[in-house]
Amino acid sequence: DTAVSQTPKYLVTQMGNDKSIKCEQNLGHDTMYWYKQDSKKFLKIMFSYNNKELIINETVPNRFSPKSPDKAHLNLHINSLELGDSAVYFCASSTPSGVGFAGELFFGEGSRLTVL
Amino acid sequence: GENVEQHPSTLSVQEGDSAVIKCTYSDSASNYFPWYKQELGKGPQLIIDIRSNVGEKKDQRIAVTLNKTAKHFSLHITETQPEDSAVYFCAASKTGKLIFGQGTTLQVKP
């Protein structure tokens, strides 16, 4: 039974289109994240939600909008896709953090977005 | 904000040899330093972590050392095996937000 699952696994689309990636976790965690991994493997945090509330919002273009309908789901919608949005997007959830430190992150298998 | 530098970017070792990956961080307030392993086509997975009140931690063939004064920490893998081949990421955190290093691609040759 997959702990963090995201769909779709692959997404190929044209510039200017709008697309969504869905994520679900069955670990009972309160905190979920979206990370972007570029072609050089660099992992950068985009958003974090704790119990449906946005707590981290990095300098991400407004075209990216996360939505958390409940604490087990965190979706990512991207408007007006650009070539530079091509990347692997990872959803993750985490165990409760201690005072001042992050808990363990559990990542999904990633969604590879290719913008043509 | 926090910045994490990781070296080397690629590392090739012979099976059975040791591998060492080093990271430096910029924010002296960071107090949590995990290491993640990413296999091809998978998401990263935590393999070991260390908190700032500890200088060294070991788990079977992997160990992590932390030098808070110098603001650097290292991952040591002994007796490497082909299944250790993957991309390894260090990270640092002080507030619950993990900042990752650039990653090291480790290749273990049989």
mmCIF file of C-alpha atoms in Angstrom, chain B residues 5 8 41 46 49-50 55-56 70-71 76 85 87 90 93 100 110:
data_model
loop_
_atom_site.group_PDB
_atom_site.id
_atom_site.type_symbol
_atom_site.label_atom_id
_atom_site.label_comp_id
_atom_site.label_asym_id
_atom_site.label_seq_id
_atom_site.Cartn_x
_atom_site.Cartn_y
_atom_site.Cartn_z
ATOM 1 C CA GLU B 5 26.906 23.194 -0.521
ATOM 2 C CA PRO B 8 31.596 16.070 -4.901
ATOM 3 C CA GLY B 41 12.930 6.824 -10.840
ATOM 4 C CA LEU B 46 15.922 9.188 4.505
ATOM 5 C CA ASP B 49 20.137 11.997 10.250
ATOM 6 C CA ILE B 50 21.979 13.837 12.996
ATOM 7 C CA GLY B 55 28.953 14.784 16.779
ATOM 8 C CA GLU B 56 28.657 11.398 15.141
ATOM 9 C CA ALA B 70 33.232 24.551 10.955
ATOM 10 C CA LYS B 71 29.602 24.190 9.829
ATOM 11 C CA HIS B 76 30.599 7.956 5.205
ATOM 12 C CA SER B 85 24.680 3.432 -6.347
ATOM 13 C CA VAL B 87 22.050 10.121 -5.783
ATOM 14 C CA CYS B 90 22.425 16.268 2.394
ATOM 15 C CA SER B 93 17.126 22.704 8.798
ATOM 16 C CA PHE B 100 18.970 20.416 0.273
ATOM 17 C CA PRO B 110 31.404 -4.217 -9.159
#
